[in-house]
XYZ file of C-alpha atoms in Angstrom:
63
model
C 0.000 0.000 0.000
C 1.416 3.396 -0.981
C 1.501 6.350 1.383
C -1.401 7.948 -0.501
C -3.452 4.754 -0.247
C -2.793 4.613 3.481
C -3.653 8.315 3.861
C -6.940 7.959 1.977
C -7.785 4.790 3.918
C -7.442 6.882 7.082
C -9.757 9.507 5.558
C -12.384 6.907 4.675
C -12.169 5.370 8.158
C -12.646 8.798 9.772
C -9.177 8.960 11.330
C -8.456 12.251 9.506
C -10.934 14.897 8.293
C -9.159 15.991 5.111
C -6.235 15.205 2.834
C -4.286 17.913 1.000
C -2.835 16.786 -2.323
C -0.252 18.994 -4.098
C -0.663 19.547 -7.830
C 2.327 17.343 -8.695
C 0.582 14.329 -7.099
C -2.961 15.052 -8.325
C -2.987 12.731 -11.362
C -1.420 9.874 -9.418
C -3.950 10.276 -6.589
C -6.911 10.511 -8.979
C -5.806 7.331 -10.755
C -5.370 5.586 -7.409
C -8.855 6.666 -6.297
C -10.367 5.292 -9.515
C -8.463 1.989 -9.319
C -9.467 1.438 -5.682
C -13.108 2.377 -6.284
C -12.903 5.327 -3.899
C -13.574 8.152 -6.369
C -17.192 8.680 -5.275
C -16.416 8.158 -1.600
C -14.446 11.417 -1.461
C -15.039 14.987 -2.612
C -12.162 17.067 -3.919
C -12.036 20.846 -3.654
C -9.530 22.676 -5.849
C -7.666 25.505 -4.161
C -5.428 28.278 -5.409
C -1.948 27.064 -6.323
C -3.049 23.656 -7.542
C -3.721 22.075 -4.155
C -6.750 19.788 -3.918
C -8.350 19.120 -0.551
C -10.226 15.833 -0.295
C -12.884 15.128 2.314
C -15.084 12.109 2.850
C -18.300 12.309 0.827
C -21.235 12.501 3.211
C -23.646 11.624 0.385
C -23.314 8.150 -1.107
C -24.243 7.761 -4.778
C -27.384 5.829 -5.608
C -27.706 3.363 -8.452
């Protein structure tokens, strides 16, 4: 498990409230979220300077 996977696992388990991802890691993190099926479990908010802040999605998607 990579550091980002571990960090997002902590977010999904409620151990941390948010994860800040710098712009140089954004594409890697997005790919990892897609591959692990976590993309809709988090919400990303783009900030000035290319930083994205991810928080756990309080609304689960319906089928």
